[in-house]
Short mmCIF file of C-alpha atoms and ligand atoms in Angstrom, two decimals:
data_model
loop_
_atom_site.label_atom_id
_atom_site.label_comp_id
_atom_site.label_asym_id
_atom_site.label_seq_id
_atom_site.Cartn_x
_atom_site.Cartn_y
_atom_site.Cartn_z
CA MET Y 31 -17.30 0.00 16.09
CA PRO Y 32 -13.98 0.58 17.94
CA ASP Y 33 -11.95 3.69 17.63
CA VAL Y 34 -10.96 4.37 13.92
CA PHE Y 35 -7.26 3.98 14.72
CA ALA Y 36 -7.76 0.33 16.32
CA ASP Y 37 -6.78 -1.52 13.23
CA LEU Y 38 -3.52 0.37 12.75
CA VAL Y 39 -1.12 -2.13 14.37
CA GLY Y 40 1.96 -1.26 16.12
CA GLN Y 41 2.07 2.32 15.09
CA ASP Y 42 1.62 4.16 18.57
CA GLU Y 43 3.65 7.14 17.79
CA ALA Y 44 1.83 7.98 14.42
CA VAL Y 45 -1.43 7.49 16.30
CA VAL Y 46 -0.55 10.04 18.70
CA GLU Y 47 0.59 12.50 16.13
CA LEU Y 48 -2.45 11.85 13.98
CA ARG Y 49 -4.88 12.37 16.95
CA ARG Y 50 -2.96 15.66 17.85
CA ALA Y 51 -3.62 16.80 14.26
CA ALA Y 52 -7.15 15.98 14.21
CA ALA Y 53 -7.81 17.86 17.44
CA ALA Y 54 -6.02 20.76 15.79
CA ALA Y 55 -8.17 20.35 12.77
CA ALA Y 56 -11.16 20.47 14.85
CA ALA Y 57 -9.88 23.47 16.56
CA VAL Y 58 -9.47 25.24 13.20
CA LEU Y 59 -13.16 24.34 12.31
CA ARG Y 60 -14.46 25.74 15.73
CA ALA Y 61 -12.25 28.95 15.49
CA GLY Y 62 -12.96 29.64 11.94
CA ALA Y 63 -16.31 30.61 10.52
CA ALA Y 64 -16.29 30.59 6.70
CA ASP Y 65 -14.51 33.61 6.50
CA ARG Y 66 -11.63 32.53 8.67
CA ALA Y 67 -10.38 29.61 6.80
CA PRO Y 68 -6.80 28.56 7.62
CA ALA Y 69 -4.01 29.89 5.66
CA PRO Y 70 -1.89 27.13 3.62
CA ARG Y 71 0.43 25.42 5.81
CA THR Y 72 3.93 24.39 5.14
CA ALA Y 73 5.77 21.13 5.91
CA ASP Y 74 8.09 22.96 8.29
CA PRO Y 75 6.96 22.41 11.77
CA ALA Y 76 8.25 25.65 13.13
CA GLU Y 77 6.35 27.70 10.40
CA SER Y 78 3.18 25.66 10.90
CA ALA Y 79 3.38 26.28 14.58
CA ASP Y 80 3.35 30.15 13.93
CA ALA Y 81 0.63 29.68 11.54
CA ASP Y 82 -1.58 27.68 13.96
CA ALA Y 83 -0.89 29.61 16.89
CA ASP Y 84 -3.56 32.18 16.82
CA ALA Y 85 -6.20 29.53 15.59
CA ASP Y 86 -5.37 27.08 18.45
CA ALA Y 87 -4.51 29.62 21.36
CA SER Y 88 -7.98 29.81 22.42
CA SER Y 89 -8.76 26.01 22.41
CA GLY Y 90 -5.71 24.89 24.29
CA VAL Y 91 -4.64 22.48 21.61
CA ASP Y 92 -0.75 22.16 21.10
CA PRO Y 93 0.04 24.47 18.16
CA SER Y 94 2.96 22.38 17.10
CA ALA Y 95 0.55 19.60 16.41
CA GLY Y 96 -1.18 21.77 13.93
CA MET Y 97 -3.21 20.89 10.90
CA THR Y 98 -1.53 20.54 7.65
CA HIS Y 99 -3.07 20.26 3.99
CA ALA Y 100 -0.91 17.53 2.76
CA TRP Y 101 0.37 14.54 4.39
CA ILE Y 102 2.47 11.49 3.12
CA PHE Y 103 2.12 8.19 4.95
CA THR Y 104 5.26 6.11 4.29
CA GLY Y 105 6.30 2.77 5.40
CA PRO Y 106 7.07 -0.86 3.97
CA PRO Y 107 4.05 -2.74 2.31
CA GLY Y 108 1.59 -4.14 4.84
CA SER Y 109 2.60 -1.52 7.60
CA GLY Y 110 -0.70 0.00 7.11
CA ARG Y 111 -0.21 3.21 5.06
CA SER Y 112 -3.56 3.20 3.57
CA VAL Y 113 -5.21 2.12 6.91
CA ALA Y 114 -3.65 5.04 8.59
CA ALA Y 115 -4.84 7.37 5.99
CA ARG Y 116 -8.30 6.30 6.01
CA ALA Y 117 -8.45 6.45 9.88
CA PHE Y 118 -7.08 9.87 9.73
CA ALA Y 119 -9.64 11.03 7.40
CA ALA Y 120 -12.30 9.52 9.61
CA ALA Y 121 -10.65 11.39 12.51
CA LEU Y 122 -10.91 14.64 10.46
CA GLN Y 123 -14.62 14.02 9.71
CA CYS Y 124 -15.34 12.77 13.42
CA VAL Y 125 -18.19 14.96 14.88
CA HIS Y 126 -17.49 13.60 18.37
CA GLY Y 127 -13.66 13.71 18.95
CA THR Y 128 -10.69 12.60 16.91
CA GLY Y 129 -11.95 9.30 15.52
CA CYS Y 130 -14.52 7.76 17.90
CA GLY Y 131 -15.60 5.14 15.40
CA GLU Y 132 -19.24 5.74 16.44
CA CYS Y 133 -20.33 8.92 14.87
CA PRO Y 134 -21.94 9.42 11.36
CA GLY Y 135 -18.54 10.93 10.19
CA CYS Y 136 -16.43 8.04 11.36
CA ARG Y 137 -18.80 5.28 10.17
CA THR Y 138 -19.40 6.80 6.70
CA THR Y 139 -15.75 7.35 6.37
CA MET Y 140 -14.68 3.99 7.49
CA GLY Y 141 -17.49 2.51 5.28
CA GLY Y 142 -16.32 4.28 2.34
CA THR Y 143 -19.56 6.46 1.72
CA HIS Y 144 -18.76 9.65 3.09
CA ALA Y 145 -19.68 12.48 0.62
CA ASP Y 146 -16.37 14.51 1.38
CA VAL Y 147 -13.72 11.72 1.54
CA ARG Y 148 -12.52 10.55 -1.98
CA LEU Y 149 -10.32 7.51 -2.24
CA VAL Y 150 -8.02 6.86 -5.25
CA VAL Y 151 -6.85 3.13 -5.47
CA PRO Y 152 -4.94 2.78 -8.61
CA GLU Y 153 -5.65 -0.49 -10.28
CA GLY Y 154 -3.05 -0.27 -13.09
CA LEU Y 155 0.70 0.52 -12.97
CA SER Y 156 0.17 4.25 -12.70
CA ILE Y 157 -2.38 7.05 -11.94
CA GLY Y 158 -2.97 9.14 -14.94
CA VAL Y 159 -3.43 12.91 -15.41
CA GLY Y 160 -6.94 12.76 -16.44
CA GLU Y 161 -7.91 10.95 -13.20
CA MET Y 162 -6.05 13.29 -11.11
CA ARG Y 163 -7.24 16.47 -12.76
CA ALA Y 164 -11.01 15.42 -12.17
CA LEU Y 165 -9.94 14.55 -8.64
CA VAL Y 166 -8.28 17.95 -7.86
CA LEU Y 167 -11.34 19.68 -9.33
CA ARG Y 168 -13.82 17.83 -7.34
CA ALA Y 169 -11.52 18.23 -4.17
CA ALA Y 170 -11.62 22.14 -4.40
CA SER Y 171 -15.44 22.14 -3.88
CA THR Y 172 -16.75 23.03 -0.43
CA PRO Y 173 -17.24 20.14 1.99
CA SER Y 174 -21.01 19.14 2.11
CA GLY Y 175 -20.58 18.08 5.56
CA GLY Y 176 -19.02 21.41 6.58
CA ARG Y 177 -15.92 19.97 7.72
CA TRP Y 178 -13.00 18.92 5.22
CA GLN Y 179 -12.68 17.54 1.83
CA VAL Y 180 -10.25 14.72 2.06
CA VAL Y 181 -8.37 13.11 -0.78
CA VAL Y 182 -6.73 9.83 0.00
CA ILE Y 183 -4.28 8.64 -2.78
CA GLU Y 184 -3.06 5.14 -2.26
CA ASP Y 185 0.21 4.16 -3.98
CA ALA Y 186 1.24 7.74 -4.76
CA ASP Y 187 4.33 6.43 -6.06
CA ARG Y 188 2.39 5.24 -9.11
CA LEU Y 189 1.55 8.81 -10.23
CA THR Y 190 2.60 9.72 -13.76
CA GLU Y 191 4.80 12.69 -14.00
CA ALA Y 192 1.77 14.76 -15.35
CA ALA Y 193 -0.52 13.58 -12.62
CA GLY Y 194 2.08 14.40 -10.03
CA ASN Y 195 2.37 18.03 -11.44
CA ALA Y 196 -1.68 18.21 -11.36
CA LEU Y 197 -1.50 17.21 -7.77
CA LEU Y 198 1.37 19.56 -7.06
CA LYS Y 199 -0.76 22.52 -8.24
CA ALA Y 200 -3.28 21.67 -6.00
CA ILE Y 201 -1.03 21.10 -2.90
CA GLU Y 202 0.85 24.41 -3.56
CA GLU Y 203 -2.35 26.37 -3.50
CA PRO Y 204 -4.82 24.28 -1.47
CA PRO Y 205 -8.35 25.23 -1.30
CA PRO Y 206 -8.96 26.16 2.48
CA ARG Y 207 -10.92 23.09 3.54
CA THR Y 208 -9.16 20.42 1.43
CA VAL Y 209 -6.67 17.89 2.74
CA PHE Y 210 -4.66 15.38 0.65
CA LEU Y 211 -3.48 12.29 2.29
CA LEU Y 212 -0.70 10.37 0.09
CA CYS Y 213 0.54 6.90 0.55
CA ALA Y 214 3.97 5.81 -0.72
CA PRO Y 215 6.62 3.29 0.34
CA SER Y 216 9.16 6.08 1.02
CA THR Y 217 9.87 9.67 0.46
CA HIS Y 218 12.76 8.65 -1.79
CA PRO Y 219 12.54 10.86 -4.97
CA ASP Y 220 11.70 7.63 -7.09
CA ASP Y 221 8.44 7.33 -4.94
CA ILE Y 222 7.58 10.80 -4.59
CA SER Y 223 8.70 13.93 -6.24
CA VAL Y 224 10.81 16.28 -4.31
CA THR Y 225 8.48 19.30 -4.81
CA ILE Y 226 5.42 17.36 -3.57
CA ARG Y 227 7.38 15.92 -0.65
CA SER Y 228 8.45 19.40 0.39
CA ARG Y 229 4.99 20.55 0.88
CA CYS Y 230 3.58 17.65 2.90
CA ARG Y 231 4.17 16.46 6.46
CA VAL Y 232 5.46 12.96 6.57
CA VAL Y 233 4.08 10.23 8.74
CA PRO Y 234 6.44 7.46 8.87
CA LEU Y 235 5.08 3.99 9.80
CA ARG Y 236 7.38 1.10 10.76
CA GLN Y 237 7.00 -2.59 10.07
CA PRO Y 238 4.82 -3.72 12.84
CA PRO Y 239 6.15 -6.43 15.29
CA ALA Y 240 4.99 -9.85 14.87
CA ASP Y 241 3.39 -10.10 18.30
CA ALA Y 242 1.40 -6.83 17.52
CA VAL Y 243 0.14 -8.45 14.19
CA ALA Y 244 -0.74 -11.80 16.07
CA GLU Y 245 -2.58 -9.92 18.62
CA VAL Y 246 -4.74 -7.97 16.13
CA LEU Y 247 -5.34 -11.17 14.05
CA ALA Y 248 -6.69 -12.87 17.15
CA ARG Y 249 -8.69 -10.00 18.48
CA ARG Y 250 -10.29 -8.62 15.31
CA ASP Y 251 -10.48 -11.67 13.06
CA GLY Y 252 -10.91 -14.28 15.71
CA ILE Y 253 -8.04 -16.48 14.38
CA ALA Y 254 -6.63 -18.85 16.86
CA PRO Y 255 -3.59 -17.59 18.92
CA ASP Y 256 -0.99 -20.17 17.58
CA VAL Y 257 -2.10 -19.83 13.99
CA ALA Y 258 -2.11 -15.95 14.29
CA GLN Y 259 1.50 -16.11 15.89
CA TRP Y 260 2.80 -18.37 13.00
CA ALA Y 261 1.10 -16.39 10.31
CA ALA Y 262 2.32 -12.90 11.73
CA ALA Y 263 5.95 -14.27 11.64
CA ALA Y 264 5.79 -15.86 8.24
CA ALA Y 265 4.16 -12.56 6.59
CA GLN Y 266 7.14 -10.39 8.07
CA GLY Y 267 4.96 -7.62 9.41
CA HIS Y 268 2.77 -7.57 6.62
CA VAL Y 269 -0.75 -7.42 8.17
CA GLY Y 270 -2.81 -8.13 5.20
CA ARG Y 271 -0.81 -10.94 4.12
CA ALA Y 272 -0.58 -12.41 7.64
CA ARG Y 273 -4.59 -12.45 7.76
CA ARG Y 274 -4.57 -14.15 4.30
CA LEU Y 275 -1.87 -16.84 5.33
CA ALA Y 276 -4.15 -17.55 8.48
CA ARG Y 277 -7.35 -17.82 6.50
CA ASP Y 278 -6.85 -18.93 3.02
CA PRO Y 279 -5.51 -22.38 2.39
CA GLU Y 280 -4.63 -21.50 -1.15
CA ALA Y 281 -2.34 -18.76 0.03
CA ARG Y 282 -0.61 -21.24 2.50
CA LYS Y 283 -0.22 -23.71 -0.57
CA ARG Y 284 1.44 -21.01 -2.59
CA ARG Y 285 3.81 -20.14 0.09
CA GLU Y 286 4.68 -23.85 0.60
CA ALA Y 287 5.51 -24.11 -2.99
CA VAL Y 288 7.84 -21.16 -2.98
CA LEU Y 289 9.59 -22.37 0.30
CA ALA Y 290 10.07 -25.84 -1.57
CA VAL Y 291 12.34 -24.01 -4.10
CA PRO Y 292 15.63 -24.06 -2.29
CA ARG Y 293 15.58 -28.04 -1.83
CA ARG Y 294 14.63 -28.34 -5.41
CA LEU Y 295 17.67 -26.54 -7.03
CA THR Y 296 19.68 -29.54 -7.91
CA GLY Y 297 21.04 -28.29 -11.25
CA VAL Y 298 20.77 -26.05 -14.15
CA GLY Y 299 17.78 -27.78 -15.59
CA ALA Y 300 16.04 -27.70 -12.20
CA ALA Y 301 16.83 -23.99 -11.73
CA PHE Y 302 15.04 -23.03 -15.01
CA ASP Y 303 12.17 -25.32 -13.96
CA ALA Y 304 11.93 -23.56 -10.72
CA ALA Y 305 11.99 -20.29 -12.42
CA SER Y 306 9.11 -21.23 -14.74
CA ALA Y 307 6.98 -22.61 -11.96
CA LEU Y 308 7.44 -19.42 -9.78
CA ILE Y 309 6.46 -17.26 -12.93
CA GLU Y 310 3.49 -19.33 -13.75
CA ALA Y 311 2.18 -19.64 -10.12
CA ALA Y 312 2.37 -15.80 -10.11
CA GLU Y 313 0.41 -15.47 -13.22
CA ALA Y 314 -2.21 -18.05 -12.04
CA GLU Y 315 -2.42 -16.28 -8.82
CA ALA Y 316 -2.91 -12.76 -10.64
CA GLU Y 317 -5.56 -14.23 -13.05
CA ALA Y 318 -7.60 -15.69 -10.32
CA SER Y 319 -7.61 -12.28 -8.70
CA VAL Y 320 -8.65 -10.16 -11.62
CA THR Y 321 -10.69 -12.36 -13.90
CA ASP Y 322 -14.07 -11.90 -12.12
CA ALA Y 323 -13.59 -7.90 -12.02
CA ASP Y 324 -12.59 -7.97 -15.74
CA THR Y 325 -15.86 -9.87 -16.72
CA THR Y 326 -18.04 -7.56 -14.54
CA GLU Y 327 -16.57 -4.41 -15.85
CA ARG Y 328 -16.90 -5.37 -19.40
CA ALA Y 329 -20.55 -6.46 -18.91
CA ALA Y 330 -21.34 -3.25 -17.38
CA LEU Y 331 -19.74 -1.11 -20.06
CA GLU Y 332 -21.31 -3.01 -22.80
CA THR Y 333 -24.81 -2.53 -21.12
CA ALA Y 334 -23.96 1.17 -20.43
CA LEU Y 335 -23.26 1.64 -24.18
CA GLY Y 336 -26.27 -0.41 -25.33
CA ALA Y 337 -25.90 -2.85 -28.16
CA GLY Y 338 -26.13 -2.13 -31.85
CA GLY Y 339 -27.71 1.62 -32.07
CA THR Y 340 -29.06 2.63 -35.33
CA GLY Y 341 -30.29 5.95 -36.63
CA ARG Y 342 -28.67 9.52 -36.53
CA GLY Y 343 -25.56 9.55 -34.47
CA ALA Y 344 -25.02 5.93 -34.29
CA SER Y 345 -21.83 5.73 -36.11
CA GLY Y 346 -20.48 8.39 -33.85
CA ALA Y 347 -21.78 6.52 -30.88
CA ILE Y 348 -20.09 3.17 -32.19
CA ARG Y 349 -16.80 4.96 -32.61
CA GLY Y 350 -17.04 6.32 -28.98
CA ALA Y 351 -18.01 2.83 -27.73
CA ALA Y 352 -15.12 1.28 -29.42
CA GLY Y 353 -12.83 3.96 -27.77
CA GLN Y 354 -14.23 3.15 -24.36
CA LEU Y 355 -13.97 -0.58 -24.75
CA LYS Y 356 -10.22 -0.15 -25.85
CA GLU Y 357 -9.72 2.17 -22.92
CA LEU Y 358 -11.20 -0.52 -20.56
CA GLU Y 359 -9.04 -3.36 -22.04
CA LYS Y 360 -5.97 -1.13 -21.59
CA ARG Y 361 -6.81 -0.50 -17.93
CA GLN Y 362 -7.53 -4.24 -17.43
CA LYS Y 363 -4.22 -5.22 -18.86
CA SER Y 364 -2.38 -2.97 -16.80
CA ARG Y 365 -4.23 -4.10 -13.62
CA ALA Y 366 -3.24 -7.68 -14.52
CA THR Y 367 0.38 -6.88 -15.11
CA ARG Y 368 0.43 -5.23 -11.62
CA ALA Y 369 -1.36 -8.27 -10.03
CA GLN Y 370 1.35 -10.49 -11.42
CA ARG Y 371 4.11 -8.25 -10.26
CA ASP Y 372 2.50 -8.02 -6.87
CA ALA Y 373 2.12 -12.05 -6.74
CA LEU Y 374 5.69 -12.49 -7.76
CA ASP Y 375 6.83 -9.98 -5.30
CA ARG Y 376 5.13 -11.82 -2.46
CA ALA Y 377 6.81 -14.97 -3.57
CA LEU Y 378 10.20 -13.34 -3.56
CA VAL Y 379 9.67 -11.91 -0.23
CA ASP Y 380 8.89 -15.37 1.10
CA LEU Y 381 12.12 -16.77 -0.32
CA ALA Y 382 14.23 -13.85 0.85
CA GLY Y 383 12.86 -14.71 4.43
CA PHE Y 384 14.05 -18.44 3.99
CA TYR Y 385 17.74 -17.17 3.07
CA ARG Y 386 17.40 -14.68 5.73
CA ASP Y 387 16.77 -17.28 8.23
CA ALA Y 388 19.81 -19.45 6.99
CA LEU Y 389 21.92 -16.22 7.41
CA THR Y 390 20.90 -15.58 10.93
CA MET Y 391 21.37 -19.34 11.81
CA ALA Y 392 24.87 -19.27 10.24
CA LEU Y 393 25.80 -16.25 12.36
CA ARG Y 394 23.97 -17.65 15.41
CA ALA Y 395 22.04 -14.50 15.87
CA PRO Y 396 19.65 -14.71 18.66
CA VAL Y 397 16.40 -13.93 16.51
CA ALA Y 398 13.31 -15.75 15.75
CA PRO Y 399 13.04 -17.40 12.27
CA VAL Y 400 10.82 -15.78 9.84
CA HIS Y 401 9.47 -19.21 8.64
CA THR Y 402 9.16 -21.54 11.58
CA ASP Y 403 8.03 -24.45 9.38
CA THR Y 404 11.16 -24.51 7.11
CA ALA Y 405 13.58 -23.46 9.96
CA ALA Y 406 15.21 -27.02 9.92
CA LEU Y 407 15.84 -26.74 6.12
CA ALA Y 408 17.28 -23.31 6.56
CA GLY Y 409 19.52 -24.70 9.34
CA ALA Y 410 20.77 -27.37 7.09
CA GLY Y 411 21.30 -24.56 4.44
CA ALA Y 412 23.43 -22.61 7.05
CA GLN Y 413 25.67 -25.47 7.71
CA LYS Y 414 26.37 -26.18 3.94
CA TRP Y 415 26.63 -22.55 2.84
CA ASP Y 416 27.91 -20.74 5.90
CA ALA Y 417 27.10 -17.11 6.48
CA GLU Y 418 28.77 -15.87 3.31
CA GLY Y 419 26.95 -18.19 1.03
CA SER Y 420 23.58 -17.67 2.84
CA LEU Y 421 24.13 -13.76 2.36
CA ARG Y 422 24.99 -14.21 -1.39
CA ARG Y 423 21.81 -16.28 -1.96
CA LEU Y 424 19.68 -13.56 0.08
CA GLU Y 425 21.18 -10.85 -2.06
CA ALA Y 426 20.39 -12.85 -5.20
CA VAL Y 427 16.63 -12.58 -4.20
CA LEU Y 428 16.82 -8.93 -3.32
CA ALA Y 429 18.60 -8.29 -6.56
CA CYS Y 430 15.83 -10.02 -8.47
CA ARG Y 431 13.21 -7.88 -6.82
CA ALA Y 432 15.23 -4.82 -7.72
CA ALA Y 433 15.67 -5.81 -11.29
CA ILE Y 434 11.87 -6.49 -11.81
CA GLU Y 435 11.11 -3.09 -10.10
CA ALA Y 436 13.59 -1.55 -12.64
CA ASN Y 437 11.60 -3.21 -15.53
CA VAL Y 438 13.78 -5.98 -16.28
CA LYS Y 439 11.46 -8.89 -17.78
CA PRO Y 440 10.38 -11.03 -14.72
CA ARG Y 441 11.22 -14.36 -16.29
CA ILE Y 442 14.80 -13.08 -17.06
CA ALA Y 443 15.33 -11.85 -13.63
CA VAL Y 444 13.84 -14.92 -12.00
CA GLU Y 445 16.06 -17.34 -13.97
CA ALA Y 446 19.18 -15.30 -13.22
CA MET Y 447 18.14 -15.48 -9.45
CA MET Y 448 17.60 -19.21 -9.66
CA LEU Y 449 20.92 -19.84 -11.19
CA ALA Y 450 22.59 -17.72 -8.53
CA LEU Y 451 20.65 -19.58 -5.72
CA TRP Y 452 21.92 -23.04 -7.17
CA LYS Y 453 25.56 -21.93 -7.74
CA GLY Y 454 25.66 -19.78 -4.53
ZN1 ZN R 1992 -16.30 9.92 15.24
#
């Protein structure tokens, strides 16, 4: 297995910072016997330098790279927030260095089986307070491997307010060996509360350049270089999406259908048809992605609850079972809604890429197109609409994304967008 940071594409600065922090964390472990646990750190680099100074002085580790108890990884979707958080978790558990990829600490963390690394991947639209409280409680226990208790929270922007407060309490008074790694699109107050943000060190990730994405697809996934190059450009820096486009014919077909939208917009009726098609495609894609999981979960729960109990306590058990099934259905519905939104958002990002290409062509900007395969069509659009018309259309797509994000019903938002795209 290569180094744990190998899959973090195009994020050299972040990797340097995380390695230094992992080295500092190892120094803390070396310096501190059980009674010399590190004091809670703050997000202020100057203060954390002071706090780390004595622990690190003897080991020669740069004190300003000191260990911190709470981190936020930010960056656009697909930039590798959760990849970075998991790799850093492995680096903290690494027994040989700062993420060698070979030792048991690295291997079990990357494989998802390390006893002291907990990963929260929200399946629904939000992470609830119950889940967070249980997590915080477990995170406070002494690490069984003698290093760190690491909690990775993907999509921390989906914390409910109550869950955020439960987490905040833990971050404010962190158990000495517990580290929280949060992932969020940005540190905007809409994504992460100001108070949590103020106690975390932020690791900003950037949209990885297409060349770096193509390189990793070719090296790690064995994808032919020309396909990798095309997929990396089409995915606009989203590593996971690039891999899917390169490998999954269904994903390519869906993308082609989305990119056919601009030339189909020939009138009002066609605009509404295109809106329906886009919504239904997103629903179908989402359903395909969650159906198997839904069925498996329900069967597992029914087995666990046992069918048709009798005797003393059975009626209570049945009431409890009904409650659990209802809870499961609620969770599954929430997951399905999220999968639909994600699928629709991917389609909108593809569409935005098309109008972005038209805009850059109208401006004769010397940049490569996002969608090489529809570049000619975007060029024709650029001639017809000019820069201003292309920009208005690009803005219509972005406004649609923003509206859905703000909970406007997807169909309404998409219809409005299609009409705007048609009229210009
Ligand atoms: Zn290791």
